[in-house]
Tab-separated table of C-alpha atoms and ligand atoms in Angstrom:
chain	number	residue	atom	x	y	z
X	1	MET	CA	-25.439	4.448	60.330
X	2	SER	CA	-23.169	4.067	63.389
X	3	THR	CA	-19.503	3.206	63.485
X	4	LYS	CA	-19.063	3.801	67.038
X	5	PRO	CA	-16.870	0.914	68.370
X	6	SER	CA	-18.513	-1.024	71.050
X	7	GLN	CA	-16.329	-1.819	74.288
X	8	SER	CA	-16.133	-5.537	73.072
X	9	GLU	CA	-14.852	-4.600	69.713
X	10	THR	CA	-12.055	-2.403	70.964
X	11	GLU	CA	-11.085	-5.181	73.213
X	12	THR	CA	-10.921	-7.720	70.691
X	13	GLU	CA	-8.874	-5.761	68.370
X	14	THR	CA	-6.202	-4.984	70.864
X	15	ASP	CA	-6.274	-8.578	72.076
X	16	THR	CA	-5.399	-10.142	68.687
X	17	GLU	CA	-3.174	-7.393	67.589
X	18	PRO	CA	-0.292	-7.133	70.190
X	19	ALA	CA	1.879	-5.164	67.993
X	20	THR	CA	-0.834	-2.029	67.935
X	21	THR	CA	-1.266	-2.074	71.652
X	22	GLY	CA	0.612	0.826	72.765
X	23	HIS	CA	-0.060	3.423	69.818
X	24	GLN	CA	-3.607	2.337	69.247
X	25	GLN	CA	-4.657	2.040	72.813
X	26	ARG	CA	-3.304	5.457	73.567
X	27	ARG	CA	-5.493	6.917	70.723
X	28	LEU	CA	-8.528	5.182	71.940
X	29	ASP	CA	-7.919	6.567	75.473
X	30	ASP	CA	-7.541	10.033	73.897
X	31	LYS	CA	-10.753	9.532	72.113
X	32	ARG	CA	-12.733	8.355	75.347
X	33	ALA	CA	-11.210	11.393	77.337
X	34	ARG	CA	-12.589	13.733	74.708
X	35	ALA	CA	-16.066	12.220	74.812
X	36	ASP	CA	-16.051	12.495	78.686
X	37	ASP	CA	-15.303	16.285	78.732
X	38	ARG	CA	-17.610	17.312	75.810
X	39	ASP	CA	-19.528	20.302	76.882
X	40	GLU	CA	-23.298	20.913	76.895
X	41	ALA	CA	-23.279	23.082	73.813
X	42	ALA	CA	-25.596	20.295	72.571
X	43	ALA	CA	-28.173	21.113	75.122
X	44	GLN	CA	-28.262	24.809	74.356
X	45	ALA	CA	-28.746	24.539	70.606
X	46	GLU	CA	-32.058	26.092	69.904
X	47	THR	CA	-34.155	24.032	67.705
X	48	GLU	CA	-37.039	23.440	65.406
X	49	PHE	CA	-36.390	19.850	65.927
X	50	ASP	CA	-37.344	17.593	69.118
X	51	GLY	CA	-34.263	16.717	70.856
X	52	GLU	CA	-30.471	17.720	70.513
X	53	THR	CA	-29.172	19.320	67.312
X	54	VAL	CA	-25.631	20.022	66.234
X	55	GLU	CA	-24.674	22.860	64.122
X	56	LEU	CA	-22.439	22.002	61.196
X	57	LYS	CA	-20.193	24.795	59.665
X	58	VAL	CA	-19.352	23.592	56.300
X	59	PHE	CA	-16.860	25.102	53.860
X	60	ARG	CA	-18.549	25.904	50.404
X	61	TYR	CA	-16.981	26.914	47.089
X	62	ASP	CA	-18.312	26.438	43.625
X	63	PRO	CA	-16.254	27.925	40.689
X	64	GLU	CA	-18.956	27.129	38.329
X	65	ILE	CA	-22.077	28.709	39.870
X	66	ALA	CA	-22.137	32.721	39.700
X	67	GLY	CA	-22.267	34.135	43.163
X	68	LYS	CA	-20.550	30.936	44.764
X	69	GLU	CA	-17.212	31.257	43.552
X	70	GLU	CA	-16.071	33.043	46.663
X	71	PRO	CA	-15.407	30.600	49.417
X	72	ARG	CA	-17.744	30.825	52.403
X	73	PHE	CA	-18.946	28.783	55.375
X	74	ASP	CA	-22.550	27.633	55.300
X	75	THR	CA	-24.132	26.693	58.604
X	76	PHE	CA	-26.475	23.484	58.893
X	77	THR	CA	-28.587	22.309	61.867
X	78	VAL	CA	-28.678	18.694	62.173
X	79	PRO	CA	-30.719	16.573	64.593
X	80	PHE	CA	-28.028	14.604	66.462
X	81	GLU	CA	-28.505	10.849	67.594
X	82	THR	CA	-26.075	8.831	69.322
X	83	GLY	CA	-23.544	7.004	66.984
X	84	MET	CA	-23.826	9.740	64.413
X	85	THR	CA	-20.649	10.434	62.463
X	86	VAL	CA	-19.526	13.528	60.545
X	87	LEU	CA	-20.398	11.917	57.364
X	88	ASP	CA	-23.948	11.157	58.398
X	89	ALA	CA	-24.468	14.633	59.341
X	90	LEU	CA	-23.113	15.850	56.071
X	91	ILE	CA	-25.467	13.459	54.238
X	92	PHE	CA	-28.472	14.711	56.194
X	93	ALA	CA	-27.532	18.111	55.453
X	94	ARG	CA	-27.202	17.590	51.657
X	95	ASP	CA	-30.449	15.521	51.544
X	96	SER	CA	-32.467	17.884	53.650
X	97	TYR	CA	-31.201	21.292	52.862
X	98	ASP	CA	-28.831	21.602	49.793
X	99	SER	CA	-28.342	18.932	47.304
X	100	SER	CA	-25.401	20.710	45.810
X	101	LEU	CA	-23.241	20.197	48.859
X	102	THR	CA	-20.650	18.199	47.468
X	103	PHE	CA	-18.162	15.599	49.293
X	104	ARG	CA	-16.781	12.130	48.448
X	105	HIS	CA	-17.930	9.128	50.303
X	106	SER	CA	-18.604	5.384	49.595
X	107	CYS	CA	-18.062	2.787	52.180
X	108	ARG	CA	-19.172	4.419	55.381
X	109	GLN	CA	-16.631	2.069	57.115
X	110	ALA	CA	-13.341	3.787	56.984
X	111	VAL	CA	-12.180	1.393	54.258
X	112	CYS	CA	-12.355	3.094	50.880
X	113	GLY	CA	-10.773	6.338	52.024
X	114	SER	CA	-12.509	8.872	50.049
X	115	ASP	CA	-14.165	11.008	52.902
X	116	ALA	CA	-11.099	12.547	54.671
X	117	PHE	CA	-11.989	15.978	55.817
X	118	PHE	CA	-10.388	18.903	58.002
X	119	VAL	CA	-12.839	18.584	60.958
X	120	ASN	CA	-12.315	20.965	63.641
X	121	GLY	CA	-8.887	21.789	62.920
X	122	SER	CA	-7.664	18.121	62.157
X	123	GLN	CA	-7.553	15.671	59.385
X	124	ARG	CA	-10.267	13.042	60.044
X	125	LEU	CA	-12.377	10.339	58.135
X	126	GLY	CA	-15.971	11.733	58.267
X	127	CYS	CA	-17.211	8.134	58.467
X	128	GLN	CA	-15.131	7.505	61.474
X	129	THR	CA	-15.579	10.527	63.422
X	130	GLN	CA	-18.354	10.630	66.013
X	131	ILE	CA	-19.949	13.973	66.205
X	132	GLU	CA	-20.277	13.020	70.124
X	133	ASP	CA	-16.452	13.124	70.226
X	134	LEU	CA	-16.174	16.555	68.917
X	135	GLU	CA	-16.501	20.146	70.265
X	136	TRP	CA	-19.829	21.820	68.799
X	137	PRO	CA	-20.391	23.456	66.518
X	138	VAL	CA	-18.476	21.092	64.167
X	139	ARG	CA	-16.448	22.782	61.452
X	140	VAL	CA	-15.858	20.802	58.262
X	141	GLU	CA	-13.322	21.977	55.624
X	142	PRO	CA	-11.581	20.293	52.679
X	143	LEU	CA	-8.193	18.889	53.344
X	144	PRO	CA	-5.694	21.540	53.736
X	145	HIS	CA	-2.597	21.888	51.332
X	146	SER	CA	-4.481	20.788	48.422
X	147	ASP	CA	-6.581	22.609	45.840
X	148	VAL	CA	-10.238	22.662	46.302
X	149	VAL	CA	-12.564	21.416	43.206
X	150	LYS	CA	-15.861	21.971	45.078
X	151	ASP	CA	-17.129	22.141	48.436
X	152	LEU	CA	-15.294	19.329	50.247
X	153	VAL	CA	-13.806	17.752	47.215
X	154	VAL	CA	-9.956	18.464	46.835
X	155	GLU	CA	-7.720	17.600	44.046
X	156	MET	CA	-6.131	14.242	44.763
X	157	ASP	CA	-4.054	13.701	41.672
X	158	HIS	CA	-0.755	14.760	43.345
X	159	PHE	CA	-1.148	12.403	46.228
X	160	TYR	CA	-1.968	9.534	43.891
X	161	ASP	CA	1.076	10.290	41.724
X	162	GLN	CA	3.377	10.085	44.814
X	163	MET	CA	1.809	6.937	45.941
X	164	GLU	CA	2.373	5.339	42.299
X	165	SER	CA	5.844	6.664	42.216
X	166	VAL	CA	7.054	4.234	44.849
X	167	ASP	CA	5.948	0.979	42.836
X	168	PRO	CA	3.187	0.210	45.237
X	169	PHE	CA	3.005	-3.616	44.221
X	170	PHE	CA	4.669	-6.812	44.871
X	171	ASP	CA	7.525	-7.210	42.267
X	172	PRO	CA	9.905	-10.022	43.261
X	173	ASP	CA	13.141	-10.601	41.476
X	174	ASP	CA	12.418	-14.159	40.684
X	175	LEU	CA	9.066	-16.344	40.359
X	176	PRO	CA	8.940	-19.816	41.769
X	177	ASP	CA	9.172	-22.672	39.082
X	178	GLY	CA	5.812	-24.013	39.649
X	179	GLU	CA	2.952	-21.993	37.997
X	180	LEU	CA	0.909	-22.326	40.826
X	181	GLU	CA	3.440	-22.343	43.475
X	182	GLU	CA	2.746	-19.879	46.408
X	183	GLN	CA	5.235	-17.214	47.592
X	184	ARG	CA	5.203	-17.734	51.318
X	185	GLN	CA	5.992	-14.995	53.881
X	186	SER	CA	7.108	-15.850	57.316
X	187	ARG	CA	4.731	-15.094	60.341
X	188	GLN	CA	7.300	-12.843	61.649
X	189	ASN	CA	7.721	-10.777	58.366
X	190	ARG	CA	4.039	-10.545	58.059
X	191	GLU	CA	3.860	-9.160	61.553
X	192	ASN	CA	6.621	-6.612	60.718
X	193	ILE	CA	4.737	-5.150	57.868
X	194	LYS	CA	1.141	-5.655	58.985
X	195	LEU	CA	0.471	-2.001	60.214
X	196	SER	CA	1.720	-0.629	56.904
X	197	THR	CA	-0.556	-2.549	54.904
X	198	ARG	CA	-3.587	-0.857	56.396
X	199	CYS	CA	-3.357	2.347	54.334
X	200	ILE	CA	-6.431	3.289	52.613
X	201	TRP	CA	-4.840	6.095	50.387
X	202	CYS	CA	-7.138	8.801	52.152
X	203	GLY	CA	-4.486	11.523	52.064
X	204	ALA	CA	-5.089	12.593	55.696
X	205	CYS	CA	-1.325	12.225	56.530
X	206	MET	CA	-0.045	14.084	53.483
X	207	SER	CA	-2.510	16.943	54.061
X	208	SER	CA	-1.426	17.231	57.720
X	209	CYS	CA	2.309	17.446	56.906
X	210	ASN	CA	4.128	20.786	56.905
X	211	ILE	CA	7.104	19.428	54.976
X	212	ALA	CA	4.886	18.197	52.085
X	213	ALA	CA	2.936	21.416	52.165
X	214	GLY	CA	6.257	23.323	51.409
X	215	ASP	CA	7.956	20.678	49.119
X	216	ASN	CA	5.725	19.456	46.351
X	217	LYS	CA	8.112	16.735	45.487
X	218	TYR	CA	8.154	15.209	48.869
X	219	LEU	CA	6.937	11.672	48.647
X	220	GLY	CA	4.963	12.005	51.917
X	221	PRO	CA	4.205	9.723	54.801
X	222	ALA	CA	1.575	7.521	52.927
X	223	ALA	CA	4.035	6.817	50.043
X	224	ILE	CA	6.965	6.113	52.211
X	225	ASN	CA	4.795	3.893	54.190
X	226	LYS	CA	3.904	2.177	51.111
X	227	ALA	CA	7.584	1.876	50.206
X	228	TYR	CA	8.178	0.458	53.735
X	229	ARG	CA	5.549	-2.159	53.165
X	230	PHE	CA	7.496	-3.733	50.295
X	231	TYR	CA	11.119	-2.763	51.155
X	232	MET	CA	10.556	-4.731	54.428
X	233	ASP	CA	8.964	-7.644	52.647
X	234	ASP	CA	11.493	-10.572	52.684
X	235	ARG	CA	10.334	-12.051	49.422
X	236	GLU	CA	11.115	-9.669	46.821
X	237	GLY	CA	14.919	-10.265	46.503
X	238	SER	CA	18.087	-8.074	46.591
X	239	GLU	CA	17.743	-6.402	43.211
X	240	LYS	CA	14.256	-4.930	43.690
X	241	ARG	CA	15.337	-4.091	47.313
X	242	GLN	CA	18.027	-1.813	46.043
X	243	GLU	CA	15.793	-0.220	43.540
X	244	ARG	CA	13.363	0.599	46.331
X	245	LEU	CA	16.186	1.737	48.527
X	246	GLU	CA	17.170	4.405	46.104
X	247	ILE	CA	13.465	5.772	45.832
X	248	ILE	CA	13.381	5.820	49.551
X	249	GLU	CA	16.523	7.797	49.974
X	250	GLN	CA	16.185	10.150	47.005
X	251	GLU	CA	16.385	13.807	47.594
X	252	HIS	CA	12.694	14.163	48.195
X	253	GLY	CA	12.380	10.857	50.257
X	254	VAL	CA	12.859	9.781	53.924
X	255	TRP	CA	15.419	12.567	54.671
X	256	ARG	CA	12.791	15.329	54.224
X	257	CYS	CA	10.681	14.146	57.100
X	258	GLN	CA	11.391	16.300	60.217
X	259	THR	CA	9.623	14.081	62.698
X	260	GLN	CA	6.725	16.453	63.621
X	261	PHE	CA	4.357	13.524	63.987
X	262	SER	CA	1.444	15.157	62.337
X	263	CYS	CA	0.877	12.308	60.104
X	264	THR	CA	0.927	9.714	62.887
X	265	ASP	CA	-1.377	11.756	64.853
X	266	VAL	CA	-4.115	12.009	62.255
X	267	CYS	CA	-3.829	8.559	60.441
X	268	PRO	CA	-7.308	7.099	60.717
X	269	LYS	CA	-5.880	3.529	60.360
X	270	ASP	CA	-3.283	4.080	63.297
X	271	ILE	CA	-0.188	3.551	61.177
X	272	PRO	CA	2.720	4.550	63.078
X	273	LEU	CA	4.156	6.512	60.095
X	274	THR	CA	6.809	8.321	61.702
X	275	GLU	CA	8.113	5.151	63.111
X	276	HIS	CA	8.179	3.455	59.630
X	277	ILE	CA	9.778	6.502	58.059
X	278	GLN	CA	12.478	6.577	60.840
X	279	GLU	CA	13.159	2.983	60.592
X	280	LEU	CA	13.899	3.611	56.749
X	281	LYS	CA	16.209	6.452	57.641
X	282	ARG	CA	18.039	3.872	59.750
X	283	GLU	CA	17.927	1.169	57.006
X	284	ALA	CA	19.447	3.744	54.411
X	285	VAL	CA	22.370	4.669	56.701
X	286	LYS	CA	23.057	1.072	57.473
X	287	GLU	CA	23.055	0.279	53.705
X	288	ASN	CA	25.256	3.140	52.899
X	289	LEU	CA	27.769	2.631	55.637
X	290	LYS	CA	28.306	-0.919	54.456
X	291	PHE	CA	31.494	-1.434	52.793
X	292	TRP	CA	31.896	-4.983	52.532
E	1	MET	CA	-13.342	20.387	35.055
E	2	SER	CA	-13.127	23.930	35.746
E	3	GLU	CA	-10.432	25.593	37.664
E	4	SER	CA	-9.685	24.761	41.295
E	5	TYR	CA	-9.349	26.619	44.234
E	6	ASP	CA	-5.689	27.163	45.803
E	7	ARG	CA	-6.026	28.321	49.294
E	8	GLY	CA	-2.599	29.669	48.867
E	9	LEU	CA	0.292	29.920	51.410
E	10	VAL	CA	-1.351	32.179	53.996
E	11	ALA	CA	-4.166	29.754	54.390
E	12	ASP	CA	-1.850	26.785	54.472
E	13	PHE	CA	0.524	28.326	57.192
E	14	GLY	CA	-2.166	30.085	58.883
E	15	ARG	CA	-3.285	26.713	60.434
E	16	TRP	CA	-0.546	27.260	63.341
E	17	THR	CA	-3.399	27.435	65.993
E	18	GLU	CA	-4.285	23.937	65.113
E	19	PHE	CA	-0.552	22.635	65.258
E	20	SER	CA	0.144	19.438	67.547
E	21	ALA	CA	3.042	18.914	70.023
E	22	GLY	CA	5.531	17.593	67.623
E	23	MET	CA	4.922	20.517	65.080
E	24	TRP	CA	5.570	22.961	67.808
E	25	ALA	CA	8.723	21.259	68.869
E	26	TRP	CA	10.009	21.488	65.179
E	27	VAL	CA	9.117	25.149	65.130
E	28	PHE	CA	10.958	25.884	68.233
E	29	HIS	CA	13.947	23.871	67.417
E	30	LYS	CA	14.515	25.450	64.214
E	31	PHE	CA	13.836	28.897	65.797
E	32	THR	CA	16.416	28.118	68.951
E	33	GLY	CA	18.921	26.650	66.453
E	34	TRP	CA	18.809	29.695	64.402
E	35	VAL	CA	19.089	31.895	67.279
E	36	LEU	CA	22.094	30.095	68.512
E	37	VAL	CA	23.679	30.648	65.182
E	38	GLY	CA	23.004	34.237	65.217
E	39	TYR	CA	24.651	34.363	68.945
E	40	LEU	CA	27.560	32.710	67.589
E	41	PHE	CA	28.485	35.542	65.536
E	42	THR	CA	27.800	38.220	68.307
E	43	HIS	CA	30.016	35.844	70.692
E	44	ILE	CA	32.884	35.778	68.362
E	45	SER	CA	32.851	39.565	67.651
E	46	VAL	CA	32.637	40.219	71.514
E	47	LEU	CA	35.429	37.885	72.149
E	48	SER	CA	37.567	39.159	69.368
E	49	THR	CA	37.925	42.535	71.094
E	50	SER	CA	40.667	40.581	73.241
E	51	LEU	CA	42.977	40.938	70.154
E	52	GLN	CA	43.178	44.548	70.743
E	53	GLY	CA	44.453	43.808	74.336
E	54	ALA	CA	43.246	42.880	77.724
E	55	GLN	CA	42.160	46.606	78.609
E	56	VAL	CA	39.716	46.569	75.664
E	57	TYR	CA	38.404	43.317	76.320
E	58	ASN	CA	37.633	44.086	80.036
E	59	SER	CA	36.004	47.275	79.357
E	60	THR	CA	33.787	46.011	76.607
E	61	LEU	CA	32.689	43.110	78.701
E	62	SER	CA	32.088	45.060	81.950
E	63	GLY	CA	30.325	47.776	79.936
E	64	LEU	CA	28.039	45.233	78.149
E	65	GLU	CA	27.443	43.330	81.653
E	66	SER	CA	26.302	46.694	83.311
E	67	LEU	CA	23.486	46.956	80.904
E	68	ALA	CA	20.137	45.454	82.065
E	69	ILE	CA	19.057	44.591	78.580
E	70	VAL	CA	22.164	42.403	78.041
E	71	ARG	CA	21.439	40.604	81.203
E	72	LEU	CA	17.860	39.797	80.127
E	73	LEU	CA	19.066	38.742	76.927
E	74	GLU	CA	21.449	36.450	78.462
E	75	VAL	CA	18.427	34.760	80.500
E	76	GLY	CA	16.979	34.501	76.980
E	77	LEU	CA	19.743	32.920	75.340
E	78	LEU	CA	19.926	30.362	78.278
E	79	ALA	CA	16.348	29.575	77.709
E	80	VAL	CA	17.073	29.004	73.947
E	81	ALA	CA	20.257	27.071	74.395
E	82	VAL	CA	18.625	24.713	77.036
E	83	PHE	CA	15.595	24.024	75.126
E	84	HIS	CA	17.374	23.337	72.007
E	85	ILE	CA	19.791	20.944	73.781
E	86	LEU	CA	16.947	19.174	75.621
E	87	ASN	CA	14.784	19.041	72.627
E	88	GLY	CA	17.814	18.023	70.676
E	89	ILE	CA	18.198	15.020	72.794
E	90	ARG	CA	14.694	14.276	72.487
E	91	LEU	CA	15.210	14.223	68.705
E	92	LEU	CA	18.325	12.156	68.758
E	93	PHE	CA	15.923	9.500	70.554
E	94	VAL	CA	13.459	9.984	67.940
E	95	ASP	CA	15.981	9.139	65.256
E	96	LEU	CA	16.954	5.954	67.236
E	97	GLY	CA	13.307	4.987	67.341
E	98	VAL	CA	13.135	5.058	70.958
E	99	GLY	CA	10.060	6.201	72.918
E	100	LEU	CA	8.076	7.342	69.826
E	101	GLU	CA	4.873	6.835	71.797
E	102	ALA	CA	6.074	9.421	74.295
E	103	GLN	CA	7.234	12.136	71.803
E	104	ASP	CA	4.488	14.589	72.812
E	105	LYS	CA	5.360	14.221	76.531
E	106	SER	CA	9.010	14.238	76.062
E	107	PHE	CA	8.414	17.732	74.466
E	108	TYR	CA	6.387	19.071	77.332
E	109	ALA	CA	9.047	17.648	79.660
E	110	SER	CA	11.793	19.813	77.545
E	111	LEU	CA	9.616	22.916	77.887
E	112	VAL	CA	8.864	22.392	81.593
E	113	LEU	CA	12.562	21.641	82.279
E	114	THR	CA	13.728	24.586	80.265
E	115	GLY	CA	11.387	26.680	82.285
E	116	VAL	CA	12.638	25.449	85.759
E	117	ILE	CA	16.350	25.896	84.757
E	118	VAL	CA	15.605	29.423	83.389
E	119	VAL	CA	14.000	30.407	86.571
E	120	ALA	CA	16.503	29.058	88.785
E	121	SER	CA	19.307	31.034	86.793
E	122	VAL	CA	17.566	34.199	87.206
E	123	PRO	CA	19.522	35.134	90.340
E	124	THR	CA	22.740	34.371	88.931
E	125	PHE	CA	22.177	36.584	85.668
E	126	LEU	CA	20.294	39.463	87.098
E	127	THR	CA	21.779	40.214	90.383
E	128	GLY	CA	22.952	43.819	90.359
E	129	ALA	CA	21.536	44.476	87.106
E	130	PHE	CA	18.905	46.927	87.955
K	1	HEM	C1	24.390	19.982	72.926
K	1	HEM	C2	23.893	20.821	72.273
K	1	HEM	C3	22.877	20.606	70.867
K	1	HEM	C4	22.235	19.522	70.455
K	1	HEM	C5	22.018	18.183	71.342
K	1	HEM	C6	21.622	19.721	69.222
K	1	HEM	C7	20.832	18.928	68.612
K	1	HEM	C8	20.249	19.113	67.321
K	1	HEM	C9	19.503	18.126	66.635
K	1	HEM	C10	19.275	16.876	66.820
K	1	HEM	C11	19.088	18.888	65.290
K	1	HEM	C12	18.252	18.289	64.351
K	1	HEM	C13	16.975	18.560	64.192
K	1	HEM	C14	16.091	17.939	63.158
K	1	HEM	O1	16.223	16.606	63.013
K	1	HEM	O2	15.480	18.611	62.481
K	1	HEM	C15	19.582	20.274	65.549
K	1	HEM	C16	19.105	21.192	64.416
K	1	HEM	C17	19.894	22.493	64.639
K	1	HEM	N1	20.707	22.813	65.513
K	1	HEM	FE1	21.392	21.904	67.209
K	1	HEM	N2	22.152	21.015	68.870
K	1	HEM	C18	22.768	21.541	69.719
K	1	HEM	C19	23.556	22.638	69.703
K	1	HEM	C20	23.360	23.608	68.679
K	1	HEM	C21	24.184	24.849	68.699
K	1	HEM	C22	25.287	25.389	69.820
K	1	HEM	C23	23.703	25.548	67.445
K	1	HEM	C24	24.220	26.886	67.032
K	1	HEM	C25	25.291	27.237	66.869
K	1	HEM	C26	22.731	24.795	66.913
K	1	HEM	C27	21.919	25.136	65.837
K	1	HEM	C28	21.169	24.158	65.245
K	1	HEM	C29	20.410	24.562	63.945
K	1	HEM	C30	20.499	25.887	63.172
K	1	HEM	C31	19.626	23.565	63.532
K	1	HEM	C32	18.569	23.393	62.520
K	1	HEM	C33	19.176	22.842	61.264
K	1	HEM	C34	18.104	22.787	60.222
K	1	HEM	O3	17.605	23.510	59.695
K	1	HEM	O4	18.006	21.461	59.746
K	1	HEM	N3	22.648	23.514	67.666
K	1	HEM	N4	20.263	20.400	66.779
K	2	SF4	S1	-1.096	6.424	55.859
K	2	SF4	FE1	-2.887	6.620	56.949
K	2	SF4	S2	-3.483	8.782	56.672
K	2	SF4	FE2	-2.099	8.190	55.235
K	2	SF4	S3	-3.274	7.787	53.301
K	2	SF4	FE3	-2.749	5.961	54.336
K	2	SF4	S4	-4.571	5.726	55.722
K	2	SF4	FE4	-4.635	7.793	55.159
K	3	FES	S1	-16.645	6.562	53.328
K	3	FES	FE1	-14.986	5.097	52.901
K	3	FES	S2	-13.571	5.628	54.312
K	3	FES	FE2	-15.128	7.075	54.968
């Protein structure tokens, strides 16, 4: 299963979404550059398979099995094919070598957000990361800054709690009169919040954040981005807007962000998280300076 | 579900080898900021020797300036101050939402510029020190 973007896909994406161009284009360029200088470790991998193989070093831990309570790394040798993702390689390892190897996955197309791992020192979606783009051997660990349940599966409750705490749903002050009447959004407004709507709740950003690691109450990039998505939505009305502002500027809200950009660097949906947090900081200042 | 495994603070913060540009910028900025605060205290205590008269002040200062280690520390102080100011300006732009796509490049630029200024200052600080 390949999710490698073809040239034409990349182009249509940037064509139709002008707002993403700078940020997204830069990441795509980076990616291409990495592919270019990938070393020949592949060729050297000795093999019982025909053709190229890639070594996968995977974090293992299982508190329920005697002898596996101590975390360790297992190495799997996986036959490489073009277009193979980290998730594909993990699935191969599980199906061929060790059916107890545990990780979450579902959609295989960067939509469900269940397979964020720490791959070669960076938070990435397994299904979105091409083995080809990485240095070999590939090291796969569970997301940092969260407790490990088993192997690559981490406790997500805290992340989900933070997401829920910002009221991640549309909640207008007034409903239109007619039962079937639409609540229209202007094109301009939709454009403003477009990137923020892309979040798939994968938790990569939260895991990358040093501040979130040190402050368990910090809302975190994803939750603040979610707050941004609704705060910037013109349709809710001033009452809800005020409520949202209070959540945003609470003690463990936007002001905890120290603009390290780690979240923006890792977000698999290319959401400019730091930019959104900074924009909310400026909104909070403006609202508080208003004395009329 | 059984207990889960907390990799602990050491493992959490032991990932510094994998830090990205913005994370380093933050580490350096905090470090330089606190070094500057520390310097402020020594600065005040040295200056306050003037309360005991010009004689004491002059001899304290020339005594300090004759030490090679003090001269070296002065170069270090300049490095710390210049980086803090340049990166501080970078952070002000980040707060204004200007040039966010270039935040890593502006950090590298702060580093390089700091290096250049420090190297250029070496003759001034170190002539006659050794
Ligand atoms: C032109 C000179 C300076 C500029 C442009 C500047 C700029 C900044 C900025 C923008 C921050 C906030 C960083 C953030 O958002 O996290 C900061 C933090 C800091 N600065 Fe400066 N600064 C300057 C001089 C100084 C001096 C002289 C001192 C020491 C006496 C100092 C000590 C600190 C400290 C300790 C922090 C960290 C505060 C914290 O932990 O949040 N700075 N500086
Ligand atoms: S903001 Fe990005 S990194 Fe964070 S949870 Fe959403 S999709 Fe994942
Ligand atoms: S499997 Fe759904 S996001 Fe990767």
